[in-house]
Amino acid sequence: MPPGRRERKKAATRQKIADTALRLFLEHGYDAVGIRDVANEADVAVTTVFSHFAAKEALVFEQDQDFERRLTGAVTGRAPGEPLLPGLRRETHALVRHCTGSGAAPIWRMIDASPALREYEDSMRLRHAESLAAAIAADPGLSQTATAARALARFVIDAYSVAREADDPEAAVDEIFHMIEAAWEVAGAAPGPRGAVPADGR
Amino acid sequence: MPPGRRERKKAATRQKIADTALRLFLEHGYDAVGIRDVANEADVAVTTVFSHFAAKEALVFEQDQDFERRLTGAVTGRAPGEPLLPGLRRETHALVRHCTGSGAAPIWRMIDASPALREYEDSMRLRHAESLAAAIAADPGLSQTATAARALARFVIDAYSVAREADDPEAAVDEIFHMIEAAWEVAGAAPGPRGAVPADGR
DNA sequence: GAACGTAACACTAACGGTTAGGGTTTAACA
DNA sequence: TGTTAAACCCTAACCGTTAGTGTTACGTTC
């Protein structure tokens, strides 16, 4: 797909590093594999690893940008006048299903076993919540406060996070989104600085 | 107050380390001060610092256990039949007021300037959310699902976190808690595995 | 198509948080 | 008073991460 040979080589190097890292991590455990091991096995220099990935933990969450894009896309890519939450609920369902699928099980077992990886995922989720809040706040069809937008974004991310660990993840998504819909309905009503009337500036 | 001399000396050492660290951090910046600097200035060994604090970042959030105790206390320490959310809202107000007070301003400025500190605070909040969820789930007067309890706990922590950064923090607490109350009212109603019993104690 | 600019990568060496190992003091208690 | 163990010290490392400095080879331009 990418036209230049340079970009293709770069992508190949990145992919080789990520694949090698994940394989070594799953074989010997995340903590038992050092960055120098990954670099040697992938036949690159240590500095090259860090030019592709910001930190060791990022090797595990290689495709987290898809996550973010899909969530914000559920906000920005909907038809005018269409309500916000059904699309977010649908996307959350898809993400939870993807994470609890059988193929991802060993990876998540590894993540749950490593405090560093869990912490990294936590702050990753908060970044996603920020992006989602920005997308919600930028929607011209919504009249809620910036505070309500940020709160809603956090709630949605929470839904994903809590549901992923629940006994019945799919049911948990629905359960939490039921709560979120109630919260979103009253947002901007009584105690916000903004009036409940749409299209009101400031 | 603590009876033993040993415990008093230990507490004094811990306090001396924390005070020294905070002073150096505020004087020269968090990144510019190393653990070895803190240890030298406090006249202890580096290993002693880490026997009192799990990580460098923990030196800044010295009294985070109070935070957790106050939140869970708002759940466990209320009169029987008393509703859950007013107490949590009151406590969140107090915490936000405490964090946005003028005395804490330089500390929060330092935290906001350091990615490591921000990330540490993020995962700290999640720990608190877990404790809060456990306290809520353990309350015999509540009939909600474990999933709903975890979601509510996250929402409350979110309220604190979002409100702390809002233009008008106090108003933001009320705004978000308005949303949370709506969410909590419908929790356990339609799609939960547990019965929709609206319950005894109001 | 030769020359140039630069992006990607390599190598070395270090920095800083963190921990293991092993030893010393001293409070607590029988 | 003697014993135990907690708190502390010191040294030496480990490991993630980065700065500094070249080197290669792709893309571009004349």
Coordinates of C-alpha atoms (C1' of nucleotides) in Angstrom, one line a residue:
Chain A
M1 CA 0.0 0.0 0.0
P2 CA 2.6 2.7 0.9
P3 CA 4.3 3.8 -2.2
G4 CA 7.9 4.4 -1.1
R5 CA 10.4 1.6 -0.4
R6 CA 11.6 3.6 2.6
E7 CA 8.2 3.6 4.3
R8 CA 7.7 0.0 3.5
K9 CA 11.1 -0.9 5.1
K10 CA 10.3 1.2 8.1
A11 CA 6.9 -0.5 8.6
A12 CA 8.5 -3.9 8.2
T13 CA 11.1 -3.1 10.8
R14 CA 8.4 -1.9 13.2
Q15 CA 6.4 -5.0 12.6
K16 CA 9.3 -7.3 13.0
I17 CA 10.1 -5.6 16.3
A18 CA 6.6 -5.9 17.5
D19 CA 6.2 -9.5 16.5
T20 CA 9.5 -10.5 18.0
A21 CA 8.7 -8.8 21.2
L22 CA 5.3 -10.3 21.6
R23 CA 6.6 -13.7 20.8
L24 CA 9.4 -13.4 23.4
F25 CA 7.1 -12.0 26.0
L26 CA 4.6 -14.8 25.6
E27 CA 7.3 -17.4 25.6
H28 CA 9.3 -16.3 28.6
G29 CA 7.1 -13.7 30.4
Y30 CA 7.1 -9.9 30.1
D31 CA 9.5 -9.3 32.9
A32 CA 11.9 -11.9 31.9
V33 CA 12.6 -10.4 28.5
G34 CA 14.6 -7.2 28.3
I35 CA 14.7 -4.6 25.7
R36 CA 18.2 -5.7 24.7
D37 CA 16.8 -9.3 24.2
V38 CA 14.1 -7.9 21.9
A39 CA 16.6 -5.9 20.0
N40 CA 19.0 -8.7 19.5
E41 CA 16.3 -11.2 18.5
A42 CA 14.8 -8.7 16.0
D43 CA 18.4 -7.9 14.8
V44 CA 18.1 -4.2 15.4
A45 CA 19.7 -1.7 17.7
V46 CA 18.2 -0.8 21.0
T47 CA 17.8 2.7 19.9
T48 CA 15.8 1.6 16.9
V49 CA 13.3 -0.1 19.2
F50 CA 12.8 3.1 21.0
S51 CA 12.5 5.1 17.8
H52 CA 9.4 3.0 16.9
F53 CA 7.9 2.5 20.4
A54 CA 7.9 5.1 23.1
A55 CA 8.3 2.5 25.9
K56 CA 8.7 -1.2 26.5
E57 CA 5.0 -1.4 27.4
A58 CA 4.0 0.1 24.0
L59 CA 5.4 -3.1 22.4
V60 CA 2.4 -4.9 23.8
F61 CA -0.3 -2.3 22.9
E62 CA 0.9 -2.0 19.3
Q63 CA -2.4 -1.1 17.7
D64 CA -3.9 1.1 20.4
Q65 CA -4.5 3.9 17.9
D66 CA -7.2 1.9 16.2
F67 CA -8.9 1.8 19.5
E68 CA -8.9 5.5 19.7
R69 CA -9.9 6.1 16.1
R70 CA -12.9 3.8 16.4
L71 CA -14.2 5.5 19.5
T72 CA -13.9 9.0 18.1
G73 CA -15.2 7.8 14.8
A74 CA -18.4 6.7 16.5
V75 CA -18.9 10.3 17.5
T76 CA -17.7 12.2 14.4
G77 CA -18.9 9.8 11.8
R78 CA -22.6 9.6 12.5
A79 CA -25.5 11.1 10.6
P80 CA -26.6 14.6 11.6
G81 CA -29.2 14.5 14.3
E82 CA -28.4 10.9 15.2
P83 CA -28.1 10.3 18.9
L84 CA -24.7 9.8 20.4
L85 CA -24.9 6.8 22.6
P86 CA -26.1 4.0 20.4
G87 CA -23.0 4.3 18.3
L88 CA -20.7 4.4 21.3
R89 CA -22.5 1.4 22.8
R90 CA -22.1 -0.5 19.5
E91 CA -18.4 0.3 19.3
T92 CA -17.8 -0.6 22.9
H93 CA -19.5 -3.9 22.3
A94 CA -17.2 -4.6 19.4
L95 CA -14.1 -3.6 21.4
V96 CA -15.0 -5.8 24.4
R97 CA -15.8 -8.7 22.1
H98 CA -12.4 -8.2 20.4
C99 CA -10.5 -8.1 23.7
T100 CA -12.3 -11.1 25.2
G101 CA -11.9 -13.2 22.1
S102 CA -10.1 -16.5 22.5
G103 CA -7.1 -15.3 20.5
A104 CA -6.4 -12.4 22.8
A105 CA -6.6 -14.4 26.0
P106 CA -2.9 -15.2 26.5
I107 CA -2.0 -11.5 25.9
W108 CA -4.5 -10.3 28.4
R109 CA -3.3 -12.9 30.9
M110 CA 0.2 -11.5 30.5
I111 CA -1.1 -7.9 30.9
D112 CA -3.0 -8.8 34.0
A113 CA 0.1 -10.4 35.5
S114 CA 2.3 -7.3 35.0
P115 CA 1.7 -4.2 37.1
A116 CA 3.7 -2.1 34.6
L117 CA 1.5 -3.2 31.7
R118 CA -1.7 -2.7 33.7
E119 CA -0.6 0.8 34.6
Y120 CA 0.3 1.6 31.0
E121 CA -3.1 0.4 29.8
D122 CA -4.7 2.6 32.5
S123 CA -3.1 5.8 31.3
M124 CA -3.7 4.7 27.7
R125 CA -7.4 4.6 28.4
L126 CA -7.3 8.0 29.9
R127 CA -5.7 9.3 26.7
H128 CA -8.5 7.8 24.8
A129 CA -11.0 9.3 27.1
E130 CA -9.5 12.7 26.4
S131 CA -9.7 12.2 22.7
L132 CA -13.3 11.1 23.0
A133 CA -14.1 14.1 25.2
A134 CA -12.7 16.4 22.6
A135 CA -14.7 14.7 19.9
I136 CA -17.9 15.0 21.9
A137 CA -17.2 18.6 22.9
A138 CA -16.6 19.5 19.2
D139 CA -19.9 18.1 18.0
P140 CA -22.0 21.1 16.9
G141 CA -25.2 19.1 17.4
L142 CA -24.7 18.7 21.1
S143 CA -25.3 21.4 23.7
Q144 CA -23.7 19.9 26.8
T145 CA -21.1 21.5 28.9
A146 CA -17.4 20.7 28.5
T147 CA -17.5 19.1 31.9
A148 CA -20.4 16.9 30.9
A149 CA -18.6 15.9 27.7
R150 CA -15.5 14.9 29.7
A151 CA -17.6 13.1 32.2
L152 CA -19.4 11.1 29.5
A153 CA -16.2 10.2 27.8
R154 CA -14.8 8.8 31.1
F155 CA -18.0 6.9 31.7
V156 CA -17.8 5.3 28.3
I157 CA -14.2 4.3 28.8
D158 CA -15.1 3.0 32.2
A159 CA -17.8 0.9 30.6
Y160 CA -15.2 -0.8 28.4
S161 CA -12.8 -1.3 31.2
V162 CA -15.2 -2.7 33.7
A163 CA -17.1 -4.8 31.2
R164 CA -13.9 -6.4 30.0
E165 CA -13.3 -7.9 33.4
A166 CA -16.9 -8.9 34.1
D167 CA -18.1 -12.4 34.1
D168 CA -20.4 -11.7 31.2
P169 CA -18.7 -8.8 29.3
E170 CA -21.4 -8.3 26.8
A171 CA -24.2 -8.0 29.3
A172 CA -22.0 -5.7 31.4
V173 CA -21.7 -3.3 28.5
D174 CA -25.4 -3.1 28.2
E175 CA -25.9 -2.7 32.0
I176 CA -23.4 0.1 32.3
F177 CA -24.6 1.9 29.1
H178 CA -28.1 1.8 30.6
M179 CA -26.7 3.8 33.5
I180 CA -24.8 6.1 31.1
E181 CA -27.9 6.9 29.0
A182 CA -29.7 8.0 32.1
A183 CA -26.8 10.2 33.1
W184 CA -26.5 11.7 29.6
E185 CA -30.2 12.5 29.5
V186 CA -30.0 14.7 32.5
A187 CA -26.7 16.3 31.5
G188 CA -27.0 20.0 30.9
A189 CA -30.4 20.1 32.6
A190 CA -30.5 21.5 36.1
P191 CA -27.2 22.5 37.6
G192 CA -25.0 23.3 34.6
P193 CA -24.1 26.8 33.7
R194 CA -25.5 26.2 30.3
G195 CA -29.3 26.3 29.7
A196 CA -31.1 23.2 28.5
V197 CA -31.9 25.0 25.3
P198 CA -29.8 23.8 22.3
A199 CA -27.9 26.1 20.1
D200 CA -27.2 28.4 22.9
G201 CA -23.8 30.0 22.7
R202 CA -21.2 29.8 25.4
Chain B
M1 CA 0.4 9.0 70.0
P2 CA 2.0 5.7 68.8
P3 CA 3.2 3.8 71.9
G4 CA 6.6 2.4 70.8
R5 CA 9.7 4.4 70.3
R6 CA 10.6 2.3 67.3
E7 CA 7.4 3.2 65.6
R8 CA 7.8 6.9 66.4
K9 CA 11.3 6.9 65.0
K10 CA 10.1 5.1 61.9
A11 CA 7.3 7.6 61.4
A12 CA 9.8 10.4 61.9
T13 CA 12.2 9.0 59.3
R14 CA 9.3 8.6 56.8
Q15 CA 8.2 12.2 57.5
K16 CA 11.7 13.6 57.1
I17 CA 12.1 11.9 53.8
A18 CA 8.7 13.1 52.5
D19 CA 9.3 16.6 53.6
T20 CA 12.8 16.8 52.2
A21 CA 11.7 15.3 48.9
L22 CA 8.8 17.7 48.5
R23 CA 11.0 20.7 49.4
L24 CA 13.7 19.7 46.9
F25 CA 11.1 18.9 44.2
L26 CA 9.5 22.3 44.6
E27 CA 12.8 24.1 44.7
H28 CA 14.5 22.5 41.7
G29 CA 11.8 20.6 39.8
Y30 CA 10.7 17.0 40.1
D31 CA 12.9 15.7 37.2
A32 CA 16.0 17.6 38.3
V33 CA 16.0 15.9 41.8
G34 CA 17.2 12.3 41.9
I35 CA 16.5 9.8 44.6
R36 CA 20.1 9.9 45.6
D37 CA 19.7 13.7 46.2
V38 CA 16.7 13.1 48.4
A39 CA 18.4 10.4 50.3
N40 CA 21.6 12.5 50.9
E41 CA 19.6 15.6 51.9
A42 CA 17.4 13.6 54.3
D43 CA 20.6 11.8 55.6
V44 CA 19.3 8.3 54.9
A45 CA 20.3 5.5 52.6
V46 CA 18.7 5.1 49.2
T47 CA 17.4 1.8 50.2
T48 CA 15.7 3.4 53.2
V49 CA 13.8 5.7 50.9
F50 CA 12.4 2.7 49.0
S51 CA 11.6 0.9 52.2
H52 CA 9.2 3.7 53.0
F53 CA 7.9 4.6 49.6
A54 CA 7.3 2.2 46.7
A55 CA 8.5 4.6 44.0
K56 CA 9.8 8.1 43.5
E57 CA 6.4 9.3 42.6
A58 CA 4.9 8.1 45.8
L59 CA 7.0 10.7 47.6
V60 CA 4.7 13.4 46.2
F61 CA 1.4 11.6 47.0
E62 CA 2.4 10.9 50.6
Q63 CA -1.0 10.9 52.1
D64 CA -3.1 9.2 49.4
Q65 CA -4.3 6.7 51.9
D66 CA -6.4 9.4 53.6
F67 CA -8.0 10.0 50.2
E68 CA -9.0 6.3 50.0
R69 CA -10.2 6.1 53.6
R70 CA -12.4 9.1 53.3
L71 CA -14.1 7.8 50.2
T72 CA -14.8 4.4 51.6
G73 CA -15.7 5.9 54.9
A74 CA -18.5 7.8 53.2
V75 CA -19.9 4.5 52.2
T76 CA -19.3 2.3 55.2
G77 CA -19.9 4.9 57.9
R78 CA -23.4 6.1 57.1
A79 CA -26.6 5.5 59.0
P80 CA -28.5 2.4 57.9
G81 CA -31.0 3.2 55.2
E82 CA -29.3 6.5 54.4
P83 CA -28.8 6.9 50.6
L84 CA -25.4 6.4 49.2
L85 CA -24.7 9.4 46.9
P86 CA -25.2 12.5 49.1
G87 CA -22.3 11.4 51.3
L88 CA -20.1 10.6 48.4
R89 CA -20.9 14.0 46.9
R90 CA -20.1 15.7 50.1
E91 CA -16.8 13.9 50.3
T92 CA -15.9 14.6 46.7
H93 CA -16.6 18.3 47.3
A94 CA -14.3 18.3 50.3
L95 CA -11.5 16.6 48.4
V96 CA -11.8 18.8 45.4
R97 CA -11.8 21.9 47.6
H98 CA -8.7 20.5 49.4
C99 CA -6.9 20.0 46.1
T100 CA -7.7 23.3 44.6
G101 CA -6.9 25.2 47.7
S102 CA -4.2 27.9 47.4
G103 CA -1.7 25.9 49.5
A104 CA -1.8 23.0 47.1
A105 CA -1.4 25.0 43.9
P106 CA 2.4 24.7 43.5
I107 CA 2.3 20.9 44.1
W108 CA -0.4 20.4 41.5
R109 CA 1.5 22.6 39.1
M110 CA 4.5 20.3 39.5
I111 CA 2.3 17.2 39.0
D112 CA 0.8 18.6 35.9
A113 CA 4.2 19.3 34.5
S114 CA 5.5 15.8 34.9
P115 CA 4.1 12.9 32.9
A116 CA 5.4 10.4 35.3
L117 CA 3.5 12.0 38.2
R118 CA 0.3 12.3 36.2
E119 CA 0.5 8.7 35.2
Y120 CA 1.1 7.7 38.8
E121 CA -1.9 9.7 40.0
D122 CA -4.0 8.1 37.3
S123 CA -3.3 4.6 38.5
M124 CA -3.7 5.7 42.1
R125 CA -7.2 6.9 41.3
L126 CA -8.0 3.5 39.8
R127 CA -6.8 1.8 43.0
H128 CA -9.1 4.1 45.0
A129 CA -12.0 3.2 42.6
E130 CA -11.4 -0.4 43.3
S131 CA -11.5 0.1 47.1
L132 CA -14.7 2.2 46.7
A133 CA -16.3 -0.5 44.5
A134 CA -15.5 -3.1 47.1
A135 CA -17.0 -0.9 49.8
I136 CA -20.2 -0.4 47.7
A137 CA -20.5 -4.0 46.8
A138 CA -20.1 -5.0 50.4
D139 CA -23.0 -2.8 51.6
P140 CA -25.8 -5.1 52.6
G141 CA -28.4 -2.3 52.1
L142 CA -27.7 -2.1 48.4
S143 CA -29.1 -4.5 45.9
Q144 CA -27.1 -3.5 42.8
T145 CA -24.9 -5.8 40.7
A146 CA -21.1 -6.0 41.2
T147 CA -20.8 -4.5 37.8
A148 CA -23.0 -1.5 38.7
A149 CA -21.0 -1.0 41.9
R150 CA -17.7 -0.9 40.0
A151 CA -19.2 1.4 37.4
L152 CA -20.5 3.8 40.1
A153 CA -17.1 3.8 41.9
R154 CA -15.4 4.7 38.6
F155 CA -17.9 7.5 38.0
V156 CA -17.4 9.0 41.4
I157 CA -13.6 9.0 40.9
D158 CA -14.1 10.5 37.5
A159 CA -16.2 13.2 39.0
Y160 CA -13.3 14.1 41.3
S161 CA -10.8 14.0 38.5
V162 CA -12.7 15.9 36.0
A163 CA -14.0 18.5 38.5
R164 CA -10.5 19.2 39.8
E165 CA -9.4 20.4 36.4
A166 CA -12.6 22.4 35.6
D167 CA -12.9 26.1 35.6
D168 CA -15.4 26.0 38.5
P169 CA -14.5 22.8 40.3
E170 CA -17.3 23.0 42.9
A171 CA -20.0 23.5 40.3
A172 CA -18.5 20.7 38.2
V173 CA -18.8 18.3 41.1
D174 CA -22.5 19.1 41.3
E175 CA -23.0 18.9 37.6
I176 CA -21.4 15.4 37.3
F177 CA -23.1 14.1 40.5
H178 CA -26.4 15.1 38.9
M179 CA -25.5 12.7 36.1
I180 CA -24.3 10.1 38.5
E181 CA -27.5 10.2 40.5
A182 CA -29.5 9.6 37.4
A183 CA -27.2 6.7 36.5
W184 CA -27.5 5.1 39.9
E185 CA -31.3 5.4 40.0
V186 CA -31.6 3.2 37.0
A187 CA -28.8 0.8 38.0
G188 CA -30.2 -2.7 38.7
A189 CA -33.4 -1.9 36.9
A190 CA -33.8 -3.3 33.4
P191 CA -30.9 -5.3 32.1
G192 CA -29.1 -6.5 35.2
P193 CA -29.1 -10.2 36.1
R194 CA -30.4 -9.3 39.6
G195 CA -34.0 -8.5 40.2
A196 CA -35.3 -5.0 39.7
V197 CA -36.5 -4.8 43.3
P198 CA -36.7 -1.0 44.0
A199 CA -36.0 -2.0 47.5
D200 CA -36.8 -1.4 51.0
G201 CA -34.8 1.4 52.4
R202 CA -35.5 4.3 50.2
Chain C
dG1 C1' 22.2 9.7 -13.5
dA2 C1' 25.2 12.1 -10.3
dA3 C1' 25.0 14.8 -6.4
dC4 C1' 22.7 16.1 -2.4
dG5 C1' 19.7 16.0 1.8
dT6 C1' 17.8 13.4 5.1
dA7 C1' 15.3 9.5 7.3
dA8 C1' 16.3 5.2 9.3
dC9 C1' 19.4 2.7 11.7
dA10 C1' 23.8 1.3 14.4
dC11 C1' 27.1 1.8 18.2
dT12 C1' 28.7 3.4 22.6
dA13 C1' 28.2 5.2 26.9
dA14 C1' 25.9 6.9 30.2
dC15 C1' 21.9 8.4 33.5
dG16 C1' 18.5 7.4 36.9
dG17 C1' 15.0 4.5 39.3
dT18 C1' 15.0 0.2 41.6
dT19 C1' 16.5 -4.0 43.9
dA20 C1' 19.5 -7.8 45.8
dG21 C1' 22.8 -9.1 49.1
dG22 C1' 24.8 -8.8 53.3
dG23 C1' 26.1 -6.3 57.5
dT24 C1' 25.1 -3.2 61.8
dT25 C1' 22.4 -1.0 65.3
dT26 C1' 18.7 -0.8 68.6
dA27 C1' 14.0 -1.2 70.2
dA28 C1' 11.1 -4.8 72.2
dC29 C1' 10.4 -8.4 75.1
dA30 C1' 11.0 -12.8 77.6
Chain D
dT1 C1' 20.3 -9.9 80.4
dG2 C1' 20.1 -12.1 76.4
dT3 C1' 17.5 -12.9 72.2
dT4 C1' 15.0 -11.6 68.2
dA5 C1' 13.9 -8.9 64.6
dA6 C1' 12.9 -4.5 62.6
dA7 C1' 15.0 -0.6 60.8
dC8 C1' 18.7 1.0 58.7
dC9 C1' 23.3 1.3 56.1
dC10 C1' 26.4 0.3 52.1
dT11 C1' 27.8 -1.6 47.7
dA12 C1' 26.9 -3.2 43.4
dA13 C1' 24.5 -4.1 40.2
dC14 C1' 20.1 -4.5 36.7
dC15 C1' 17.3 -2.5 33.3
dG16 C1' 14.6 1.0 30.8
dT17 C1' 15.8 5.0 28.5
dT18 C1' 18.4 8.7 26.1
dA19 C1' 22.2 11.6 24.2
dG20 C1' 25.9 11.8 21.1
dT21 C1' 27.9 10.5 16.9
dG22 C1' 28.4 8.1 12.8
dT23 C1' 26.8 5.3 8.7
dT24 C1' 23.7 3.6 5.1
dA25 C1' 20.5 4.0 1.5
dC26 C1' 16.2 6.0 0.0
dG27 C1' 14.1 10.0 -2.3
dT28 C1' 14.8 14.1 -4.9
dT29 C1' 16.7 17.5 -7.7
dC30 C1' 19.4 19.3 -11.3

